[in-house]
mmCIF file of C-alpha atoms in Angstrom:
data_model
loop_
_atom_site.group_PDB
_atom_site.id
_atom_site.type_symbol
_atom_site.label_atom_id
_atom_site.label_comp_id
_atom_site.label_asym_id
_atom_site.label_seq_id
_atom_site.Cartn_x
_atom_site.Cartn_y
_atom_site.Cartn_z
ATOM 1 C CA UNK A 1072 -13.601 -31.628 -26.908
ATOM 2 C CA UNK A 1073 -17.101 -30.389 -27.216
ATOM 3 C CA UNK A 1074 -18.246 -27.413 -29.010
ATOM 4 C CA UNK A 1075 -19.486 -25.825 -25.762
ATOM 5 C CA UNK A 1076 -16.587 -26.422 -24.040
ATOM 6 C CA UNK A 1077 -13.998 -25.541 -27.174
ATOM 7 C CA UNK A 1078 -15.938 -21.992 -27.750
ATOM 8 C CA UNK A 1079 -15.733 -21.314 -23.622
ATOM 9 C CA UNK A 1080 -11.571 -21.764 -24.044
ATOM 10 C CA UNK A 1081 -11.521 -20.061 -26.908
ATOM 11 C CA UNK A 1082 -13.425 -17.115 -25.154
ATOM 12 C CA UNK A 1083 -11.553 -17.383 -21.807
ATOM 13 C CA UNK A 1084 -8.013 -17.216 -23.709
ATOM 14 C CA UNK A 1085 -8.780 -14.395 -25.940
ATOM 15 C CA UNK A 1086 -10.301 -12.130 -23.253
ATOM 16 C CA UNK A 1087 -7.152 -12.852 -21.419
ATOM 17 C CA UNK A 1088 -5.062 -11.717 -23.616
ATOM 18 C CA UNK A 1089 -7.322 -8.623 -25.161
ATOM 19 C CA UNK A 1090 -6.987 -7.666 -21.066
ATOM 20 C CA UNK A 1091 -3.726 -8.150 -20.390
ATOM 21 C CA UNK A 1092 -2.531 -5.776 -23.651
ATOM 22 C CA UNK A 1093 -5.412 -3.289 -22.883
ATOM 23 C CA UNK A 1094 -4.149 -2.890 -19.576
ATOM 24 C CA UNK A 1095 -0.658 -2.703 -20.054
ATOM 25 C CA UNK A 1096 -1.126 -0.182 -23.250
ATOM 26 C CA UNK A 1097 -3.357 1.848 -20.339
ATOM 27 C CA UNK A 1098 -0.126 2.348 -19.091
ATOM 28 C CA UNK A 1099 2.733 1.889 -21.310
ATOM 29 C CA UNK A 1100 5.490 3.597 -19.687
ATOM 30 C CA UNK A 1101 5.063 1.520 -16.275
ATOM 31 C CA UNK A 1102 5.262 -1.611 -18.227
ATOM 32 C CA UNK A 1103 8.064 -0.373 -20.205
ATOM 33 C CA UNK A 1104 10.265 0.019 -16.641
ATOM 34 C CA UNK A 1105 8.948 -3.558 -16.289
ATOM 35 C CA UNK A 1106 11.225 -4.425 -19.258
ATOM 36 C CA UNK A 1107 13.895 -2.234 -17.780
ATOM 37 C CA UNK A 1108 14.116 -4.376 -14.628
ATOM 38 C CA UNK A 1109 14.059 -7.440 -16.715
ATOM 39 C CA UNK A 1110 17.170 -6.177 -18.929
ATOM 40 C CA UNK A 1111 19.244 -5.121 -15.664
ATOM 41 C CA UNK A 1112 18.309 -8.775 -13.944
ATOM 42 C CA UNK A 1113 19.504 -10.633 -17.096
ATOM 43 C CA UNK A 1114 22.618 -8.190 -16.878
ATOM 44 C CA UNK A 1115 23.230 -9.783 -13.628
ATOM 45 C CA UNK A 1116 22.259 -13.227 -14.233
ATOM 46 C CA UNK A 1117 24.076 -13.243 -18.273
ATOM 47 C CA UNK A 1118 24.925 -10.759 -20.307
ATOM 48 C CA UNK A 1119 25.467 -6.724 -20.020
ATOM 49 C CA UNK A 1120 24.477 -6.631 -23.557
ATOM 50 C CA UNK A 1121 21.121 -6.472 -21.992
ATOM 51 C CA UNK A 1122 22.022 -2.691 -21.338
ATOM 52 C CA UNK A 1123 21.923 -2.023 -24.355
ATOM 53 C CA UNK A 1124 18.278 -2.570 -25.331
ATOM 54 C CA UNK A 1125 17.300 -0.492 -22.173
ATOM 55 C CA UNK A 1126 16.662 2.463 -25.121
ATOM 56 C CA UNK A 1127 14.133 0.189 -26.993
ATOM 57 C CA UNK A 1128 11.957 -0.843 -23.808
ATOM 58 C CA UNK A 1129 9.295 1.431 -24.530
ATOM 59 C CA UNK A 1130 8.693 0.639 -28.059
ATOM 60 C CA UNK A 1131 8.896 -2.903 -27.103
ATOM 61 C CA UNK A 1132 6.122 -2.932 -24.172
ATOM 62 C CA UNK A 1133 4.023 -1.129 -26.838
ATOM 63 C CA UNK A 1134 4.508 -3.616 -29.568
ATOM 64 C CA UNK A 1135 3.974 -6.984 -27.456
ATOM 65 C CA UNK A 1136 0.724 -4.838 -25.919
ATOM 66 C CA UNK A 1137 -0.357 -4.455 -29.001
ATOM 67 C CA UNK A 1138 0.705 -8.143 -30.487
ATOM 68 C CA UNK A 1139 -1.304 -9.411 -27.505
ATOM 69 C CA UNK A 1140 -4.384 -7.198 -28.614
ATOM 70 C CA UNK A 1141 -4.401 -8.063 -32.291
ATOM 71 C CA UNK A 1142 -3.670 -12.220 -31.434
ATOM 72 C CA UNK A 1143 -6.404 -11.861 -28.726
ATOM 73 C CA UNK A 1144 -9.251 -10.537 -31.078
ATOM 74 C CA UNK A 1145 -7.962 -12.981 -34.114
ATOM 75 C CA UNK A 1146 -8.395 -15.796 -31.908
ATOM 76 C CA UNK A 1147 -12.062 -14.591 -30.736
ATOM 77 C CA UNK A 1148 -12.657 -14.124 -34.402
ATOM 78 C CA UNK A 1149 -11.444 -17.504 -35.126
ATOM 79 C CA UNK A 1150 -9.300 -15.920 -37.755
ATOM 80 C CA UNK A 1151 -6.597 -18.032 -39.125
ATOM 81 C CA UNK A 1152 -6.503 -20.173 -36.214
ATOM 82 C CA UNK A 1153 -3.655 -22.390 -37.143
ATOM 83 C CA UNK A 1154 -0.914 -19.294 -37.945
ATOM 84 C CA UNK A 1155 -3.247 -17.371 -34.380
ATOM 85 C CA UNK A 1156 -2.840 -20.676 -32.097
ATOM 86 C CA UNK A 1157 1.138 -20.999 -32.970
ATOM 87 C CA UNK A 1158 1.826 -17.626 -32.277
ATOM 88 C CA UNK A 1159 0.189 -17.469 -29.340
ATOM 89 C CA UNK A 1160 1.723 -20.980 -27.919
ATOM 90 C CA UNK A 1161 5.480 -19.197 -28.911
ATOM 91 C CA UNK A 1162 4.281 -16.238 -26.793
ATOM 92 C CA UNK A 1163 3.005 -18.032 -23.884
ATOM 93 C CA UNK A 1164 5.777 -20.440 -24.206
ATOM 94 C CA UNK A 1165 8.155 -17.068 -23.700
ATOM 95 C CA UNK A 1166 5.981 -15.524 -21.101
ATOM 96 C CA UNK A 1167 6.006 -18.877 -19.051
ATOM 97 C CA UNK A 1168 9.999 -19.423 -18.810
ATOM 98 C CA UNK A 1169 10.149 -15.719 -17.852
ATOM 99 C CA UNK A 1170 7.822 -15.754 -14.874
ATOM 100 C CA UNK A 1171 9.567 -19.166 -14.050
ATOM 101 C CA UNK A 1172 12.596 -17.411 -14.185
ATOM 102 C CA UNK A 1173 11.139 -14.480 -12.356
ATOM 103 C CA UNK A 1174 9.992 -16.894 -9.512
ATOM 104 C CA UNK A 1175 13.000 -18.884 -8.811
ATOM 105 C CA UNK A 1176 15.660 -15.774 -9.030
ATOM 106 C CA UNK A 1177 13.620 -13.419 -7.057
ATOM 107 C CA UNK A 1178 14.963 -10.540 -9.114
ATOM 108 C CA UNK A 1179 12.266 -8.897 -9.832
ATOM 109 C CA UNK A 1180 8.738 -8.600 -7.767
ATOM 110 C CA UNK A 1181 6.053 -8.860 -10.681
ATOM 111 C CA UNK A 1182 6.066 -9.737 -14.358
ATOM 112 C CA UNK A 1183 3.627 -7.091 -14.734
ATOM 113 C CA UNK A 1184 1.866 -9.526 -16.718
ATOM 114 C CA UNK A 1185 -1.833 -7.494 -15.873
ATOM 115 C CA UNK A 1186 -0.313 -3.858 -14.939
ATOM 116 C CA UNK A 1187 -0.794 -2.430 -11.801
ATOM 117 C CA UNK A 1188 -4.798 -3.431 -12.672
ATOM 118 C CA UNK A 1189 -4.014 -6.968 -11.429
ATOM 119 C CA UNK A 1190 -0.612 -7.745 -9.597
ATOM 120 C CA UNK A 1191 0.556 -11.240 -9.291
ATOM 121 C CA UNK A 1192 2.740 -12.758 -7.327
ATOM 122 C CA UNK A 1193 5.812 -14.365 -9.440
ATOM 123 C CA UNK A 1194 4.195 -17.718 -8.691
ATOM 124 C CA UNK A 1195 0.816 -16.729 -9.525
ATOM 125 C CA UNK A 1196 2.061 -15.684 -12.873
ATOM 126 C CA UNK A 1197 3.966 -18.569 -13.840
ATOM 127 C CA UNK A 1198 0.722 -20.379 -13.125
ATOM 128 C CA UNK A 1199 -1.206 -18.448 -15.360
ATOM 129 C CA UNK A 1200 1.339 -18.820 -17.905
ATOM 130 C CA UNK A 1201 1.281 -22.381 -17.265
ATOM 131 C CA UNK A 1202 -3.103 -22.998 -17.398
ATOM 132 C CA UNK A 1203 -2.957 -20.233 -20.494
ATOM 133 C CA UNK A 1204 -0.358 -23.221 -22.018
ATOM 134 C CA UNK A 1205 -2.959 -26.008 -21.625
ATOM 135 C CA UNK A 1206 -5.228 -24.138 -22.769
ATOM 136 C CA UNK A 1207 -3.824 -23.340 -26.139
ATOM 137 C CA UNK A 1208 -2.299 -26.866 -26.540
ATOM 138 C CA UNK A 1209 -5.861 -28.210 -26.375
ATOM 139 C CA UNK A 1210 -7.475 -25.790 -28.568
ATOM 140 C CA UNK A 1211 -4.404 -26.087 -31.066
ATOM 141 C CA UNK A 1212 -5.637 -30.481 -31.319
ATOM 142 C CA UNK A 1213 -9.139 -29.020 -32.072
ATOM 143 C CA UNK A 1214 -8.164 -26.305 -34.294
ATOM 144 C CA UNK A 1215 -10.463 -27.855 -37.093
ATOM 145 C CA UNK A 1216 -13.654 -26.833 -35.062
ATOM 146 C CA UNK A 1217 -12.376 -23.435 -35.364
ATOM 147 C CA UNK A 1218 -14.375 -22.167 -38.330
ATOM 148 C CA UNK A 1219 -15.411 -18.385 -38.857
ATOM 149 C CA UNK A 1220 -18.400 -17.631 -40.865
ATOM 150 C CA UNK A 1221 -17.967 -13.919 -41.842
ATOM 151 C CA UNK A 1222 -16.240 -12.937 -44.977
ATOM 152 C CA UNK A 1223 -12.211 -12.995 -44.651
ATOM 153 C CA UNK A 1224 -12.426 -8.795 -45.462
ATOM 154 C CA UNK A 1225 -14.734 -8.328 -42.340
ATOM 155 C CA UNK A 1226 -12.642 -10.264 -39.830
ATOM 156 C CA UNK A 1227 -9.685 -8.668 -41.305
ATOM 157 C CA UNK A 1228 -11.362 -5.488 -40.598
ATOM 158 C CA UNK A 1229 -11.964 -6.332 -36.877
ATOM 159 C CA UNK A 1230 -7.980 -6.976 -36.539
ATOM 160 C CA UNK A 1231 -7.482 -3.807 -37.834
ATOM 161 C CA UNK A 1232 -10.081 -1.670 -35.986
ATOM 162 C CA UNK A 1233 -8.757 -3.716 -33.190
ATOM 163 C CA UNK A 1234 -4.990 -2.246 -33.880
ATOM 164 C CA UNK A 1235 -5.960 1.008 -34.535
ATOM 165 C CA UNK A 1236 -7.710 1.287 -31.375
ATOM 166 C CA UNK A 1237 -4.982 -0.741 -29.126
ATOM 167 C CA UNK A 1238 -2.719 2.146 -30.812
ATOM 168 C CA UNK A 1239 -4.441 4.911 -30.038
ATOM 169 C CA UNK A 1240 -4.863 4.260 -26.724
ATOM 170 C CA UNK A 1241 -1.187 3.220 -25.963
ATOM 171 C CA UNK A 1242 -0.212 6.913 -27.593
ATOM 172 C CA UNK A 1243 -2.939 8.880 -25.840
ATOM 173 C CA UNK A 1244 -1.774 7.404 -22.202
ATOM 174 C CA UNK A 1245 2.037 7.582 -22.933
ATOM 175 C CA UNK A 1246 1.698 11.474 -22.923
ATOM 176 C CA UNK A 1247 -0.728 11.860 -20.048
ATOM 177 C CA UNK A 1248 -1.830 9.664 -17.147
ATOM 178 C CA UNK A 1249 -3.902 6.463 -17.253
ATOM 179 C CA UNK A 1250 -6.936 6.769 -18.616
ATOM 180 C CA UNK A 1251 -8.130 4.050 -15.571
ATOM 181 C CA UNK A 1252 -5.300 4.903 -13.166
ATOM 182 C CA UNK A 1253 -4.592 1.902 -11.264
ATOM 183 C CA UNK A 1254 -1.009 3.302 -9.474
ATOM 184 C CA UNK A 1255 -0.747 4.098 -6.113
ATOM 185 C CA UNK A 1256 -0.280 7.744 -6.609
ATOM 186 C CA UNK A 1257 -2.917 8.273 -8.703
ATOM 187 C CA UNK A 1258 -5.560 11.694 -7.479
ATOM 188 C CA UNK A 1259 -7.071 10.634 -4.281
ATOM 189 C CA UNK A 1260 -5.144 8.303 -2.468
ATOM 190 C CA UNK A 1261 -3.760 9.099 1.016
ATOM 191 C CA UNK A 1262 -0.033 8.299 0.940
ATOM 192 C CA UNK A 1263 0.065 8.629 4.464
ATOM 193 C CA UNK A 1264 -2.464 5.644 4.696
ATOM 194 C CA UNK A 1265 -1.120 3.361 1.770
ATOM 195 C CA UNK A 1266 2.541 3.383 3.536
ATOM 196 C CA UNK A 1267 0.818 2.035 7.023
ATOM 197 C CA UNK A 1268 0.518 -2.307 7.167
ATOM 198 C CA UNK A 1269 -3.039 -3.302 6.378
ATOM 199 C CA UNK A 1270 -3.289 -5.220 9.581
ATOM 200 C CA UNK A 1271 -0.611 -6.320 11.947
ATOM 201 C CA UNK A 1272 2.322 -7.846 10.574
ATOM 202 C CA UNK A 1273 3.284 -11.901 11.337
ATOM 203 C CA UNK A 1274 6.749 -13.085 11.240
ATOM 204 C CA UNK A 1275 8.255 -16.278 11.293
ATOM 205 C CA UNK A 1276 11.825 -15.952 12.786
ATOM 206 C CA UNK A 1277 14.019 -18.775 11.202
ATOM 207 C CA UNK A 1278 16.903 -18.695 13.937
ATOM 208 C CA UNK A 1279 20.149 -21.093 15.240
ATOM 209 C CA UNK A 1280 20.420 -21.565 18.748
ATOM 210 C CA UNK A 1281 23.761 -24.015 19.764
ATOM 211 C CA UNK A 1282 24.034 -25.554 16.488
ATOM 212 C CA UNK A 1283 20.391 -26.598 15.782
ATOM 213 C CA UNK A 1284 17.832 -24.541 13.611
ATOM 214 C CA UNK A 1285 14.899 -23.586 15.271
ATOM 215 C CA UNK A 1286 11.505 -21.237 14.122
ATOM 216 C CA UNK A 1287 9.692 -18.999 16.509
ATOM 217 C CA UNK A 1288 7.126 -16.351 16.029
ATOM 218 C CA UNK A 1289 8.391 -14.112 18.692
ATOM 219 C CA UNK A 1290 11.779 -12.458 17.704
ATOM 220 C CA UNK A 1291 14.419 -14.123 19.640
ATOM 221 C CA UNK A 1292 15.376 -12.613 22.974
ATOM 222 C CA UNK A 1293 18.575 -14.284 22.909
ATOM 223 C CA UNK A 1294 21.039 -12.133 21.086
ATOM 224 C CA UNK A 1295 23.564 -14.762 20.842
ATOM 225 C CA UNK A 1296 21.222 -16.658 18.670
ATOM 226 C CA UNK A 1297 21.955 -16.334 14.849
ATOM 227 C CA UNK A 1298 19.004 -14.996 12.985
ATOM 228 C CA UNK A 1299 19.016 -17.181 9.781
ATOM 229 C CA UNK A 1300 15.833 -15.653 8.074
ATOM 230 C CA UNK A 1301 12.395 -14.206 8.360
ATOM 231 C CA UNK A 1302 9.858 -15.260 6.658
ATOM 232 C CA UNK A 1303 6.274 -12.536 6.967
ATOM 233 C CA UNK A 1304 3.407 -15.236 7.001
ATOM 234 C CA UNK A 1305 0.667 -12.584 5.740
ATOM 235 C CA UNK A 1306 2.457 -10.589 2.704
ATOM 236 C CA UNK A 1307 -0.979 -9.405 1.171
ATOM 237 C CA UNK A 1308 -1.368 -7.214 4.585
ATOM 238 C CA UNK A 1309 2.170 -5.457 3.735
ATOM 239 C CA UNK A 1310 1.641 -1.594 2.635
ATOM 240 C CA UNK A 1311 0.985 -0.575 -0.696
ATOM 241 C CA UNK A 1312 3.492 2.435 -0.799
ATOM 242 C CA UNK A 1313 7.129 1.119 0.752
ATOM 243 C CA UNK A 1314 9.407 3.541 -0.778
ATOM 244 C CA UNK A 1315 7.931 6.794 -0.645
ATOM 245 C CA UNK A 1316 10.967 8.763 1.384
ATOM 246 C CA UNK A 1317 12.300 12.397 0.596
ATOM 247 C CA UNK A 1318 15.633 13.942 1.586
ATOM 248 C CA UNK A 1319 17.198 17.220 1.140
ATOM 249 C CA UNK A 1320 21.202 17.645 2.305
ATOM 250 C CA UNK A 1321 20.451 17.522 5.857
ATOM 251 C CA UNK A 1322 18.796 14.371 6.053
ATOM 252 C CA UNK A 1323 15.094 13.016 5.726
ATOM 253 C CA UNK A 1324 12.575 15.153 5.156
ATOM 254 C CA UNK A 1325 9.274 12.677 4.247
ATOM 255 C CA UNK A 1326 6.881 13.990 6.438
ATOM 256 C CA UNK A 1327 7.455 17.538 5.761
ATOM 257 C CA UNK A 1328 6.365 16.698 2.681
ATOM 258 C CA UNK A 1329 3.441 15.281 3.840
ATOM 259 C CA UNK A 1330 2.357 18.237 5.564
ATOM 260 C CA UNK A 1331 0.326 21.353 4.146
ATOM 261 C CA UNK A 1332 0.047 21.957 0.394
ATOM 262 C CA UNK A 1333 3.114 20.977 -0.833
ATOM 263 C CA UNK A 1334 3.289 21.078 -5.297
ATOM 264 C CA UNK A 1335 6.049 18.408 -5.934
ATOM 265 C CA UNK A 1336 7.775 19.474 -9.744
ATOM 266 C CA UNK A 1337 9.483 16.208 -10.144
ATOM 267 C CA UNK A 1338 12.027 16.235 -12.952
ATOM 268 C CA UNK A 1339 13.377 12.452 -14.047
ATOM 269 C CA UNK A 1340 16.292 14.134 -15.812
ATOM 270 C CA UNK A 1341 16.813 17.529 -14.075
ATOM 271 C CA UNK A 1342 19.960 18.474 -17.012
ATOM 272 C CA UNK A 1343 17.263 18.718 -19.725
ATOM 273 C CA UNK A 1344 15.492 21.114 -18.278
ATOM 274 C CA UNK A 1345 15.942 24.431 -21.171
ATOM 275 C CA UNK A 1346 15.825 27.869 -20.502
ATOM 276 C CA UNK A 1347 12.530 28.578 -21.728
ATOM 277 C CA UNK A 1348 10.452 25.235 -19.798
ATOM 278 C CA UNK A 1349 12.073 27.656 -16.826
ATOM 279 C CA UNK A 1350 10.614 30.598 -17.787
ATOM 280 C CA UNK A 1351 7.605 29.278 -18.203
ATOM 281 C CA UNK A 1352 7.658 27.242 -14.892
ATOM 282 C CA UNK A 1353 8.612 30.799 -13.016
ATOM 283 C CA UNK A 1354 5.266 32.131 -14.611
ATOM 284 C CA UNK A 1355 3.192 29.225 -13.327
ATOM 285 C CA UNK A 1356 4.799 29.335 -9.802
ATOM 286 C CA UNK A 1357 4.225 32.752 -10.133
ATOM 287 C CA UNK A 1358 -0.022 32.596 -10.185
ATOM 288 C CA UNK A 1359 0.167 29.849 -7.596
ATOM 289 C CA UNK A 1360 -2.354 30.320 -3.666
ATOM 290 C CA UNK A 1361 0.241 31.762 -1.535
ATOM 291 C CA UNK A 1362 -1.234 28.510 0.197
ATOM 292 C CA UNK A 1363 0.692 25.947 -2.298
ATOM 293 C CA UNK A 1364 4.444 25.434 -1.408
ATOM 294 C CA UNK A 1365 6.231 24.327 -4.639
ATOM 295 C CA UNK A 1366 9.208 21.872 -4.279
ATOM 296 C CA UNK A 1367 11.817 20.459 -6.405
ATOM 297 C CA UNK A 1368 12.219 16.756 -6.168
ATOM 298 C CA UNK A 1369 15.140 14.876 -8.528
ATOM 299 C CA UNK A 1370 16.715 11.793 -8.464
ATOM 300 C CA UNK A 1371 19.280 11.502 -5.841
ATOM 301 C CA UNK A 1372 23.084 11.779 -6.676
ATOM 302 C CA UNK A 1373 22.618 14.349 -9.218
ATOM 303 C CA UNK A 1374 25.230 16.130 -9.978
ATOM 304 C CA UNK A 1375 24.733 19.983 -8.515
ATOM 305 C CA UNK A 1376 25.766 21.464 -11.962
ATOM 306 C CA UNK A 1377 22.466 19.801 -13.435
ATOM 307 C CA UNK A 1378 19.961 20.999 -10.901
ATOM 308 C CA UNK A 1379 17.597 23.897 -11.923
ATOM 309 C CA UNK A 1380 19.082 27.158 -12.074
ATOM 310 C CA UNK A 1381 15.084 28.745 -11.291
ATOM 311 C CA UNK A 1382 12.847 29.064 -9.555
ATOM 312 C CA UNK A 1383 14.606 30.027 -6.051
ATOM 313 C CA UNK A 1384 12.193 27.028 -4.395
ATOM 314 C CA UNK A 1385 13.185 24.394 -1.753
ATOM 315 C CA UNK A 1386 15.128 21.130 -3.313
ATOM 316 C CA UNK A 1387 14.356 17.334 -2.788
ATOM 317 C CA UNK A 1388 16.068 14.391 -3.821
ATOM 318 C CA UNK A 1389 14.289 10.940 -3.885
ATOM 319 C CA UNK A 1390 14.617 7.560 -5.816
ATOM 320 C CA UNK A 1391 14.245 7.378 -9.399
ATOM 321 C CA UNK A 1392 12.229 4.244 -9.144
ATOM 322 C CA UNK A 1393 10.020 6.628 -6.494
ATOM 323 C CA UNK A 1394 9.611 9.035 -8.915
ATOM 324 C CA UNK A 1395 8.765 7.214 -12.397
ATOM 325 C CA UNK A 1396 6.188 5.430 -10.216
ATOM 326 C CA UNK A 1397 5.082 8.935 -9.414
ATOM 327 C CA UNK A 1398 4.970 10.567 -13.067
ATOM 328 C CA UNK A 1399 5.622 8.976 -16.017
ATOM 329 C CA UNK A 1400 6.990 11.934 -17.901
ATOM 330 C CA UNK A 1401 10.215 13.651 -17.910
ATOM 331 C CA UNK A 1402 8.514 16.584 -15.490
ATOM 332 C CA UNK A 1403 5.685 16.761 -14.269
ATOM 333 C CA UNK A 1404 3.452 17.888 -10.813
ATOM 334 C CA UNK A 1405 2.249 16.394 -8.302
ATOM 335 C CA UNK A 1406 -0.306 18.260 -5.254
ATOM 336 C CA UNK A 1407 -0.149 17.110 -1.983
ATOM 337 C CA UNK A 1408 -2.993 17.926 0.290
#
């Protein structure tokens, strides 16, 4: 391989992989319920011991974050690039049979391989795992023209400015939003828009009609025909938002909530709520426009005996998944306008 062409791979892999941590350190609790969806898939598909490291997800999407910073920069340094090149082939190795795996079971929608900066589809991950392979393979046979020429004490110091700021970043965001907020609730977008199609919606209807399978575009007429499947033929126009829906004990209530000011407190675990975050949260509703209609919204199913005692204030229930997509922390507000 040429040194042109050895120093462009080089570049191209280690930018990819200082992205991909940056990005998912930007926002380490969203890739943390990434994890969480893997464990409960391999549940299903192997073992419920997979449960069990559900506690540990956020310290682990911080530490391969910040693995894939540190290996990213050492490999644009050209530090070490043996130990660099194997570590990175075990971790793309990994990453590859996952989005495989994420691909052919369907049991989860994204790797989250990029965030919510860059979604890919499970095949267009496993792809990038795949090129990111070849990649290092061929870089790993000319590992000899890998030679830094700075001192071993100044590279070393790039790795750990390069830590220190992959850290920093990952504990400023995990206590307050994105610093680039890339989810679809961050300040600005119109829900209302982002839960409407893009453009029509195409289906393919995938139907039996006396014994023989037949496709159609139309949905079938005939309701003695068996709908086998169908299959939408342009998924990038689908909406961005597909789960936002609120409910009180009556029934639906989403676009009430979409109307007028409307302050959602969202609490993830409503039964950990003390006395005194109360008190406190009476004297902020307190000094609120009489314009701004605070709401409780909690996970459905809870149990009554763990709702908020106060404020007196109206009282949602919506999806957990809705809500950590929402706010990442355990409460937190969100204004509606």
């Amino acid at each position: 391989m040429s040194k042109l062409a050895n120093t462009a791979m080089r570049l191209g892999v280690s930018l990819t992989f200082i992205f991909s941590g940056t990005v998912k350190l930007n926002d380490p609790v969203g890739f943390a319920l990434k994890i969480e969806a893997y464990f409960r898939a391999f549940a299903l598909d192997f073992t419920t011991l997979f449960l069990k490291l559900m506690p540990y997800s956020l310290a682990m999407a911080v530490a391969v974050s910040l693995l894939e910073v540190v290996l990213g920069v050492a490999l644009l340094r050209q530090l070490h690039p043996k130990f660099t090149l194997r570590t990175l082939l075990l971790l793309t190795s990994f990453f590859t049979c996952l989005t495989f795996y994420t691909a052919v079971f369907k049991r989860v929608g994204n790797c989250g391989c990029f965030g919510d900066a860059l979604p890919l589809t499970p095949w267009q991950s496993f792809a990038k795992s795949v090129l990111l392979l070849i990649a290092l393979s061929l870089l790993y046979q000319d590992r000899k023209a890998l030679q830094t020429t700075l001192p071993l004490m100044i590279n070393l110091g790039w790795i750990i400015f390069a830590g220190v700021c992959a850290l920093t970043l990952g504990w400023y965001t995990m206590s307050r939003l994105p610093i680039i907020d890339f989810r679809p609730y961050k300040v600005g977008n119109n829900i209302v828009r982002l839960t409407q199609p893009r453009a029509p919606l195409r289906h393919k209807y995938f139907v039996e009609k006396d014994g023989q399978a037949l496709a159609t575009l139309t949905y079938p007429p005939d309701t003695s025909d068996r709908l086998v499947k169908p299959e939408l033929l342009n998924p990038t126009a689908k909406p961005v938002i597909t789960n936002f829906t609120i409910w009180d004990e009556q029934g639906e209530v989403t676009q009430e909530v979409l109307q007028g000011n409307k302050l959602l407190m969202i609490a993830q675990h409503p039964a950990q709520i003390n006395a005194e975050t109360l008190h406190r949260l009476e004297g902020f509703i307190h000094q609120l426009h009489a314009a701004v209609q605070p709401v409780w919204v909690v996970p459905l199913y809870t149990k009554k005996e763990d709702l908020p005692i106060a404020p007196a204030i109206p009282l949602y229930g919506a999806s957990a998944k809705l809500l950590k997509t929402m706010i990442r922390a355990e409460l937190g507000f969100v204004w509606l306008q």
